[in-house]
XYZ file of C-alpha atoms in Angstrom:
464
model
C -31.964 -29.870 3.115
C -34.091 -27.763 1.531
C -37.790 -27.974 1.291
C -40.053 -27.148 -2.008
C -42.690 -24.462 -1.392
C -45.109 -24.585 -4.482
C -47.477 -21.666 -3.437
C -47.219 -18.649 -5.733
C -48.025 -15.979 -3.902
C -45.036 -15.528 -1.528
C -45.432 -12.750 1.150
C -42.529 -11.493 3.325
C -40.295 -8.475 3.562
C -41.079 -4.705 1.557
C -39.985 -5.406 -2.160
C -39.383 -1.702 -2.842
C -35.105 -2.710 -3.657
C -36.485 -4.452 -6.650
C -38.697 -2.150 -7.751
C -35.709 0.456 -7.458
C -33.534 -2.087 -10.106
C -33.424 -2.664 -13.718
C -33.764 -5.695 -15.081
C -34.100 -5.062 -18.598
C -31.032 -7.134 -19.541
C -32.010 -10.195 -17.319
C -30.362 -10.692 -13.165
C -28.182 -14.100 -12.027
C -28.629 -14.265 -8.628
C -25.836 -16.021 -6.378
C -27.400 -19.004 -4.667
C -25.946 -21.248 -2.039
C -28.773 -22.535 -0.989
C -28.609 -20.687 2.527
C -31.140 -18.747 4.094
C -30.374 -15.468 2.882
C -29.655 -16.433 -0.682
C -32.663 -18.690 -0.852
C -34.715 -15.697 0.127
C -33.390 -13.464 -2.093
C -34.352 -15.960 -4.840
C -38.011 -16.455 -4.134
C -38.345 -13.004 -3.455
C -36.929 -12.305 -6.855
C -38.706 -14.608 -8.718
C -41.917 -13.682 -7.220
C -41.297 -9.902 -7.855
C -40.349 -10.386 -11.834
C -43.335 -12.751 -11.964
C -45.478 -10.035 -11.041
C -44.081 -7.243 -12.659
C -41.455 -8.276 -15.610
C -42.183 -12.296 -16.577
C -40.218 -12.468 -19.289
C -37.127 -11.121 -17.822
C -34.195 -13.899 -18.015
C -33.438 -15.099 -14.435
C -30.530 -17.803 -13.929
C -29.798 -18.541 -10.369
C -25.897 -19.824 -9.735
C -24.747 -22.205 -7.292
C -21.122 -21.942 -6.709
C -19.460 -25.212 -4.981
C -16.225 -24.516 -3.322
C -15.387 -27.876 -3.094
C -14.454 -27.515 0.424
C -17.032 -29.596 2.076
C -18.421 -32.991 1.420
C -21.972 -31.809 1.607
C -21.651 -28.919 -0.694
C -22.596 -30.990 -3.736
C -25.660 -32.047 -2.198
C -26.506 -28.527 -1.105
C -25.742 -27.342 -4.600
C -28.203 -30.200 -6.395
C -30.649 -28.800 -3.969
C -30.536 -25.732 -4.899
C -31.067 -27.220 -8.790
C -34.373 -29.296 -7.498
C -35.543 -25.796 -5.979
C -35.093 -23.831 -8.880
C -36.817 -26.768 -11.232
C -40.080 -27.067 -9.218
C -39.815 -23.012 -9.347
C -39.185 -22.767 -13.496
C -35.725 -20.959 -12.817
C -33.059 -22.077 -15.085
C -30.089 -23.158 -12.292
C -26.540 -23.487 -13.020
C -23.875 -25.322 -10.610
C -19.832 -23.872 -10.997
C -17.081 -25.404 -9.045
C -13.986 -23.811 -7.722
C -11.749 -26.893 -8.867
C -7.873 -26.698 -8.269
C -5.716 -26.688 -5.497
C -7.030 -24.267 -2.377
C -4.853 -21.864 -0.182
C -3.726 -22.461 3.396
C -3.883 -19.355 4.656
C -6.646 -16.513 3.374
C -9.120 -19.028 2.160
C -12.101 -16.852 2.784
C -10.972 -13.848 0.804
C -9.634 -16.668 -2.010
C -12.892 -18.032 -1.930
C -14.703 -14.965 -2.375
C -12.602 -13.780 -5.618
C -13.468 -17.211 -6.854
C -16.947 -17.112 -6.241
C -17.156 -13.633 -8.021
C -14.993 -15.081 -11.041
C -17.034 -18.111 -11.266
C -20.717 -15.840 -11.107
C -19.029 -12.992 -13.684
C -18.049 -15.762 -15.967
C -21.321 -17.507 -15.634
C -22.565 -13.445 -16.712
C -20.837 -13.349 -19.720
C -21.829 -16.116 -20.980
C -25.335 -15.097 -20.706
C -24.792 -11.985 -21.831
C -26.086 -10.437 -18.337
C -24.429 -7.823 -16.882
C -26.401 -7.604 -13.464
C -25.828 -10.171 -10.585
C -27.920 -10.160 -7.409
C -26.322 -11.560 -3.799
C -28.399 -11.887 -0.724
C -26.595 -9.765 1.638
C -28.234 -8.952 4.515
C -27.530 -5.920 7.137
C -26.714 -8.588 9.483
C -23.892 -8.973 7.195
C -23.344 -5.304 7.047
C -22.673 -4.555 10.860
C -20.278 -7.899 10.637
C -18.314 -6.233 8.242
C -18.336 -2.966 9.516
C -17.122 -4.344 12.373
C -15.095 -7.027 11.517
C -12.808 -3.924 9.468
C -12.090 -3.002 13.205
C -12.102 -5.733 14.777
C -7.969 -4.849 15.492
C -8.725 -1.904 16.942
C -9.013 -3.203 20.237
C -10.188 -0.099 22.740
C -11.610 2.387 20.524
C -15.282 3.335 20.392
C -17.466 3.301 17.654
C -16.928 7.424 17.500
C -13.001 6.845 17.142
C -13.799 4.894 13.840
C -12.986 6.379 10.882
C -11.913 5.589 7.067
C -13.412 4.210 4.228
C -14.125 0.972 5.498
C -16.836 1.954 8.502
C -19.133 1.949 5.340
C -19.097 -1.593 5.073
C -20.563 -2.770 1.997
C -22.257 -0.600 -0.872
C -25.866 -0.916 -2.171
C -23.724 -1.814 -5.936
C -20.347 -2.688 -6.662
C -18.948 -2.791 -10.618
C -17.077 -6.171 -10.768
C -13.883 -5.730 -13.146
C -15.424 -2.370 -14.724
C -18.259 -4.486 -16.619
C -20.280 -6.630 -14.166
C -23.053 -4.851 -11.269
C -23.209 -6.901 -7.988
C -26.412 -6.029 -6.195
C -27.563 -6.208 -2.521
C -30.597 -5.684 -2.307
C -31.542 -6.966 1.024
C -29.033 -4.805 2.922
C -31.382 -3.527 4.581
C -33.217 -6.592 5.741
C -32.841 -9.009 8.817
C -31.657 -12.612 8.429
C -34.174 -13.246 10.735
C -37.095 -11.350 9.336
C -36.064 -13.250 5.943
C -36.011 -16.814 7.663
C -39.423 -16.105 9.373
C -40.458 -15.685 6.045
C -39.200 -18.940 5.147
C -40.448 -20.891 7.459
C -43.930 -19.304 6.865
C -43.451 -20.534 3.340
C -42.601 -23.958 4.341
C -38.806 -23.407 2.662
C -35.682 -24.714 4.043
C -32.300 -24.201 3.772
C -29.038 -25.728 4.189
C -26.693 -24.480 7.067
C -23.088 -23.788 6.201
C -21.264 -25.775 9.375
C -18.232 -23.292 8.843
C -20.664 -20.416 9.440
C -20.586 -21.092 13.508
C -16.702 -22.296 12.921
C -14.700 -19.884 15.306
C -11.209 -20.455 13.347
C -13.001 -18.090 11.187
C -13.258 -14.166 11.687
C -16.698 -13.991 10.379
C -18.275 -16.336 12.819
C -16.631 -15.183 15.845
C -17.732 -11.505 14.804
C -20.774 -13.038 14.612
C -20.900 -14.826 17.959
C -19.718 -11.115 19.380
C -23.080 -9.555 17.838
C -25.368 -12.470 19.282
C -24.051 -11.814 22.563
C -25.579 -9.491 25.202
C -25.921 -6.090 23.958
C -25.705 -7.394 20.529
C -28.872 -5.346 19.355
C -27.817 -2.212 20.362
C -24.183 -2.809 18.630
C -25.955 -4.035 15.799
C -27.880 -0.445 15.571
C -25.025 1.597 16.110
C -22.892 -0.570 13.422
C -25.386 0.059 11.034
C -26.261 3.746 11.520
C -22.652 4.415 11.559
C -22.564 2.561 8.197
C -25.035 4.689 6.841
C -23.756 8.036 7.676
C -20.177 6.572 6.616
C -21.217 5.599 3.460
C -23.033 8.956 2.701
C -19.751 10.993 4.004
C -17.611 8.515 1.683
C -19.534 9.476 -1.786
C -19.852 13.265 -0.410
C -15.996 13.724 -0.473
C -16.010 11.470 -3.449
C -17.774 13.750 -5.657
C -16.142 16.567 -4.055
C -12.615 14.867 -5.226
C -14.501 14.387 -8.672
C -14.826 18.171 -8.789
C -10.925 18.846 -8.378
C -9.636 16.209 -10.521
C -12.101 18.176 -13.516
C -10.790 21.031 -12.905
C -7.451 21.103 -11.681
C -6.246 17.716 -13.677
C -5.374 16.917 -17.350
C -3.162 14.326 -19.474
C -0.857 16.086 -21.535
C 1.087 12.521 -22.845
C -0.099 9.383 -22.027
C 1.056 8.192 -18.630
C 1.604 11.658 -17.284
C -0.907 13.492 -15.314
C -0.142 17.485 -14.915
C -2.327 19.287 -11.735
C -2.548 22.961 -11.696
C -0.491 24.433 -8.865
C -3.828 25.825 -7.583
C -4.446 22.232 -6.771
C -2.004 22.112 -3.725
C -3.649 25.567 -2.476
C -7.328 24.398 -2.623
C -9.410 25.049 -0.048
C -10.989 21.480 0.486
C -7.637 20.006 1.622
C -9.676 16.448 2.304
C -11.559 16.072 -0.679
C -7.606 16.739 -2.484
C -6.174 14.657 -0.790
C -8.397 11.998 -1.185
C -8.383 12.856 -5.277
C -4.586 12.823 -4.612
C -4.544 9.341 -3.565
C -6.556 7.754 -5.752
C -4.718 9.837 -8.880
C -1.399 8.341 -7.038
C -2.805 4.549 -7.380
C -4.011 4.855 -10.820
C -0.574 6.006 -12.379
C 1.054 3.583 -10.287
C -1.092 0.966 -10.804
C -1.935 0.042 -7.953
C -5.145 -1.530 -6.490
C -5.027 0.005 -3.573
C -4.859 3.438 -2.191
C -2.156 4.962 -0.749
C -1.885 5.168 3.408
C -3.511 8.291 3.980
C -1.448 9.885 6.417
C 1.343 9.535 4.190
C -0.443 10.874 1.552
C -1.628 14.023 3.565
C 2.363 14.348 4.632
C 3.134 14.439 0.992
C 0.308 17.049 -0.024
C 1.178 19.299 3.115
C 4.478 19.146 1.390
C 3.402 20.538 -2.137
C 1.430 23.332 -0.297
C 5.252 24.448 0.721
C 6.990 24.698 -2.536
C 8.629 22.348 -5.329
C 9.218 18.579 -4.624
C 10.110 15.491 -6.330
C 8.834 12.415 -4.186
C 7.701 8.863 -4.889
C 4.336 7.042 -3.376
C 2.958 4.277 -4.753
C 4.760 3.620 -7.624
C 4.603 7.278 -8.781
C 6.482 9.982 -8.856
C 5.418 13.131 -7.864
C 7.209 16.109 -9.390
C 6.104 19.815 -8.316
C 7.474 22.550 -10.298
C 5.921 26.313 -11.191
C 5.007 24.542 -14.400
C 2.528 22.583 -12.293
C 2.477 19.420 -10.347
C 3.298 15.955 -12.517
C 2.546 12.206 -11.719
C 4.499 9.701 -14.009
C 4.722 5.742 -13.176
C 8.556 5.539 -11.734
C 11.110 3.504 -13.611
C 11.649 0.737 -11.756
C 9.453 -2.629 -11.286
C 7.983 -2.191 -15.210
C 6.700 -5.551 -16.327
C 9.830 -7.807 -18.686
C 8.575 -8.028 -22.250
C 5.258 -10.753 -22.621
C 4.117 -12.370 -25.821
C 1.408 -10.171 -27.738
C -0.678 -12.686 -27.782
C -4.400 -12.810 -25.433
C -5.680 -10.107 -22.914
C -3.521 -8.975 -20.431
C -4.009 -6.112 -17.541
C -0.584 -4.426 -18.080
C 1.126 -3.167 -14.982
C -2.066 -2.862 -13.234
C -2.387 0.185 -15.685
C -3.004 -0.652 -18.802
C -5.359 -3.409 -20.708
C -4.031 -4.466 -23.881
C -5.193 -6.833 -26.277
C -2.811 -8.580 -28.043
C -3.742 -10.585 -31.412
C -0.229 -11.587 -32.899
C -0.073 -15.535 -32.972
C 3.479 -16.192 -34.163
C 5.119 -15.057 -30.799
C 7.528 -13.147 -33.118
C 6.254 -9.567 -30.899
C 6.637 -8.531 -27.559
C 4.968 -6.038 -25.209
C 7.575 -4.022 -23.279
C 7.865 -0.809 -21.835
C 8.840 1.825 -24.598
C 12.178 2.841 -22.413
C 14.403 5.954 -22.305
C 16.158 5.424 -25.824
C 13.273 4.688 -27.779
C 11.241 8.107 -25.902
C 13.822 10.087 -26.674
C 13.310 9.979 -30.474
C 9.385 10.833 -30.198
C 8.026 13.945 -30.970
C 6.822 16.045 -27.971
C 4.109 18.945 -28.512
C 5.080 22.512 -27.534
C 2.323 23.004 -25.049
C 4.037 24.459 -21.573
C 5.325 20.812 -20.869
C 8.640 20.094 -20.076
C 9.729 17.581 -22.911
C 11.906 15.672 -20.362
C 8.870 15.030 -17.974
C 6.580 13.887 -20.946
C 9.515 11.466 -22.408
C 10.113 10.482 -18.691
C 6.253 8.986 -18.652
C 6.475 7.961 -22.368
C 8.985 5.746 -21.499
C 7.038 3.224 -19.047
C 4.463 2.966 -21.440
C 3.575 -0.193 -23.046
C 5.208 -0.346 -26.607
C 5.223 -3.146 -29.286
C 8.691 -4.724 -30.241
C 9.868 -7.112 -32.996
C 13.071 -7.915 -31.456
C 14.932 -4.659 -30.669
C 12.708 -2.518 -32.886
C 10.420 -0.831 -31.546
C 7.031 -0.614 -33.236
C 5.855 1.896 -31.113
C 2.553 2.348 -29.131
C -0.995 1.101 -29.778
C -2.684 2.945 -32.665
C 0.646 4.120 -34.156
C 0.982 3.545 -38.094
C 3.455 0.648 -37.877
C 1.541 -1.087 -35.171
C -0.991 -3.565 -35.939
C -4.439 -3.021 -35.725
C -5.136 -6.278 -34.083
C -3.296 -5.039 -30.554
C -5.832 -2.354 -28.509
C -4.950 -0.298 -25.540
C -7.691 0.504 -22.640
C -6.050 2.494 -19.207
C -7.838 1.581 -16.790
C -8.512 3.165 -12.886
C -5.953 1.290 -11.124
C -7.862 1.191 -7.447
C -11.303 0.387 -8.800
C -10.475 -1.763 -12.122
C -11.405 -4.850 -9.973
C -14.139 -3.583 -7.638
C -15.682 -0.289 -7.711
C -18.221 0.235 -5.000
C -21.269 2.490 -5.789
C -19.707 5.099 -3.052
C -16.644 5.672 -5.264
C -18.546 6.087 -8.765
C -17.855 10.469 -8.832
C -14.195 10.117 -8.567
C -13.384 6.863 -10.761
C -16.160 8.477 -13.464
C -13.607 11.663 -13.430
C -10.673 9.816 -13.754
C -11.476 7.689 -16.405
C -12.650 10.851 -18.128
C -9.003 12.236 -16.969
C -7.044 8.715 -18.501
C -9.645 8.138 -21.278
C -10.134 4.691 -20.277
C -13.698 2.764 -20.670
C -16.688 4.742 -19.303
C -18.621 3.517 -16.596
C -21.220 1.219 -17.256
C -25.221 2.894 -16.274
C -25.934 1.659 -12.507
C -28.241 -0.500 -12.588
C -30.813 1.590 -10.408
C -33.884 3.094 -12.972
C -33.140 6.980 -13.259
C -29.457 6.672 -12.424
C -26.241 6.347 -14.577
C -22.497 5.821 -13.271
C -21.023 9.119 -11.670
C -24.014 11.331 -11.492
């Protein structure tokens, strides 16, 4: 259980992550009532205390319902946060739970539950105590299945492990800011306080990954593993937004959007001189036509660019065709798998592509793809385009139908004004990691979908 500490003036670990944070708008910080989070708490609360008091802190409990004592962990959590004078709010995960891939279900839930719990405040920032224990677990838990190879051998986007920031469905900043601290060096600091906290039993439960990548890292050698894993991290993560900004630069100059759902690259693309940083814009332009949330296998996708450096190509990956002519190189969604007609009515994410707000209550309209017959009797500007390409991507665009008239798109004159249209960037519309912000900032730019919020980091905004 956990133990009150009533003393104000908490000492512990270097503050300078909060300092680095704005909190202008008011933090909800993720609180099991574990070590780590319970740190993160106090530390929080003693750092807007002495620098911000009036900022609006709500600490969150989610309970998973998937142990008997998590209710009583969770209304400890509460009786901390009274004696403290931090409002505390307790969300369950109700419903019926997965057999297989609980932990990753449980995780999406836990970030619904805290983003909803956002909204409703009207606070866009959410703090979670991840530590870089938890850091060098998930570095190495990523490669945990590649049984023989040395740290050196890694590669991929993954050796970065988690990022400083990560924008929650293109609206919501999840912040670590104890990455860079011990569990240890935080639960001294607890018990010099006189604060508990509860133990999660399935933490040490080996029919888990986590734990037994755990148990691996407590074992002999552990500390030097642990330093490695991390320093790896760091230069991963630093190589990661390198190329990423490098990608940014190619997709600004070399990409443009002629018709909606069409995406034309200038033949000089396929003979730049940074084949990594195109490929990687490559993949990620791939995913978000496609719609896709993930990116294309990269060897594939560096078979597939080797193949526009030799000449014209048509080619699908990831949903997306890929057609390379001397008018340039053009990425449409393909034709088949397009969402049946829905309802217009409520928000929907569209074919992983496009978010559409639909306000018609009678049930009498229907969002469909526009299709072939209905493209072929739009108007297509003269601009160097062929017209069959741009109808080609027309067509798996999201239209409005009565029936089997076609309204026609979003915006257009016989549409009403109560349905909106948002792209969005396919591979990071759920989470975008602060690593990626360059390339996802261009290609929302590219798409014109929703800017990127400001990071949440004083003297920073989203894709600088």
């Amino acid at each position: 259980m956990l133990t009150l500490d009533t003393r104000p003036d908490l000492t512990g670990p270097d503050l300078s992550d909060f300092s680095k944070i704005d909190f202008t708008n008011g933090a909800i910080a993720a609180v099991s009532g574990g070590s780590d989070s319970t740190a993160l708490l106090l530390l929080l609360k003693n750092h807007l205390d002495r620098t911000a008091p009036a900022t609006r802190l709500l600490a969150v409990t989610i309970d998973h319902d998937l142990r008997p004592g998590a209710a009583a962990e969770a209304r400890a959590v509460a009786s901390l946060c009274a004696e403290r004078g931090i409002a505390h709010r307790t969300l369950r995960w109700s419903g019926p739970k997965p057999s297989s891939g609980l932990p990753a279900a449980a995780r999406e839930a836990r970030y619904r539950l805290l983003t909803q719990a956002a909204q409703e405040e009207g606070i866009d920032l959410i703090l979670t105590g991840h530590t870089a224990d938890d850091q060098a677990e998930t570095v190495l838990m990523r490669h945990a299945r590649d049984e023989g190879r040395g740290l050196a051998e890694m590669a991929g986007r993954g050796l970065a492990g988690m990022a400083p920031a990560t924008l929650y469905d293109w609206r919501h900043w999840i912040v670590r800011p104890l990455l860079g601290m011990r569990r240890e060096a935080l639960r001294d600091m607890l018990r010099h306080r006189n604060a508990g906290w509860a133990e999660d039993p399935t933490n040490v439960d080996a029919h888990f990954e986590r734990p037994r990548i755990r148990a691996a890292l407590a074992g002999e050698d552990g500390e030097r593993r642990f330093a490695e894993l991390i320093a790896r991290a760091g230069q991963a993560g630093a190589e990661r937004e390198e190329l990423g900004q490098r990608a940014a630069v190619l997709i600004r100059d070399f990409a443009c959007c002629p018709v909606p759902g069409l995406v034309r690259l200038d033949p000089a693309f396929a003979a730049s001189g940074d084949a990594p940083a195109a490929v990687y814009a490559m993949r990620i332009l791939l995913a978000t036509i496609g719609g896709v949330s993930f990116l294309p296998d990269e060897a594939r996708s560096q078979a597939l660019f080797s193949r526009l450096r030799a000449g014209p190509l048509c080619a699908t990956l990831s949903r997306t065709v890929v057609d390379a002519r001397r008018a340039g190189i053009f990425l449409r969604r393909e034709a088949r798998g397009l969402p049946l007609a829905v309802p217009a009515t409520g928000d929907v994410l569209w074919d992983g592509r496009r978010r559409i707000t639909l306000g018609d209550s009678s049930g009498a309209l229907l969002i469909a793809p526009l299709g072939q017959a209905a493209a072929a009797k739009r108007d297509i500007a003269e601009d160097g385009i062929p017209s069959s390409l741009a109808r080609a991507a027309l067509a798996a665009e999201p239209a409005l139908w009565r029936g089997a008239e076609c309204l026609g798109f979003a915006g257009d004159s016989g549409v009403p004004t109560t349905v909106g249209l948002s792209p969005v960037v396919a591979p990071f519309a759920r989470f975008l990691p602060s690593f990626d912000l360059a390339p996802a900032a261009a290609v929302a730019g590219l798409i014109g979908a929703a800017p990127l919020p400001a990071l949440p980091f004083r003297g920073h905004s989203a894709g600088r």
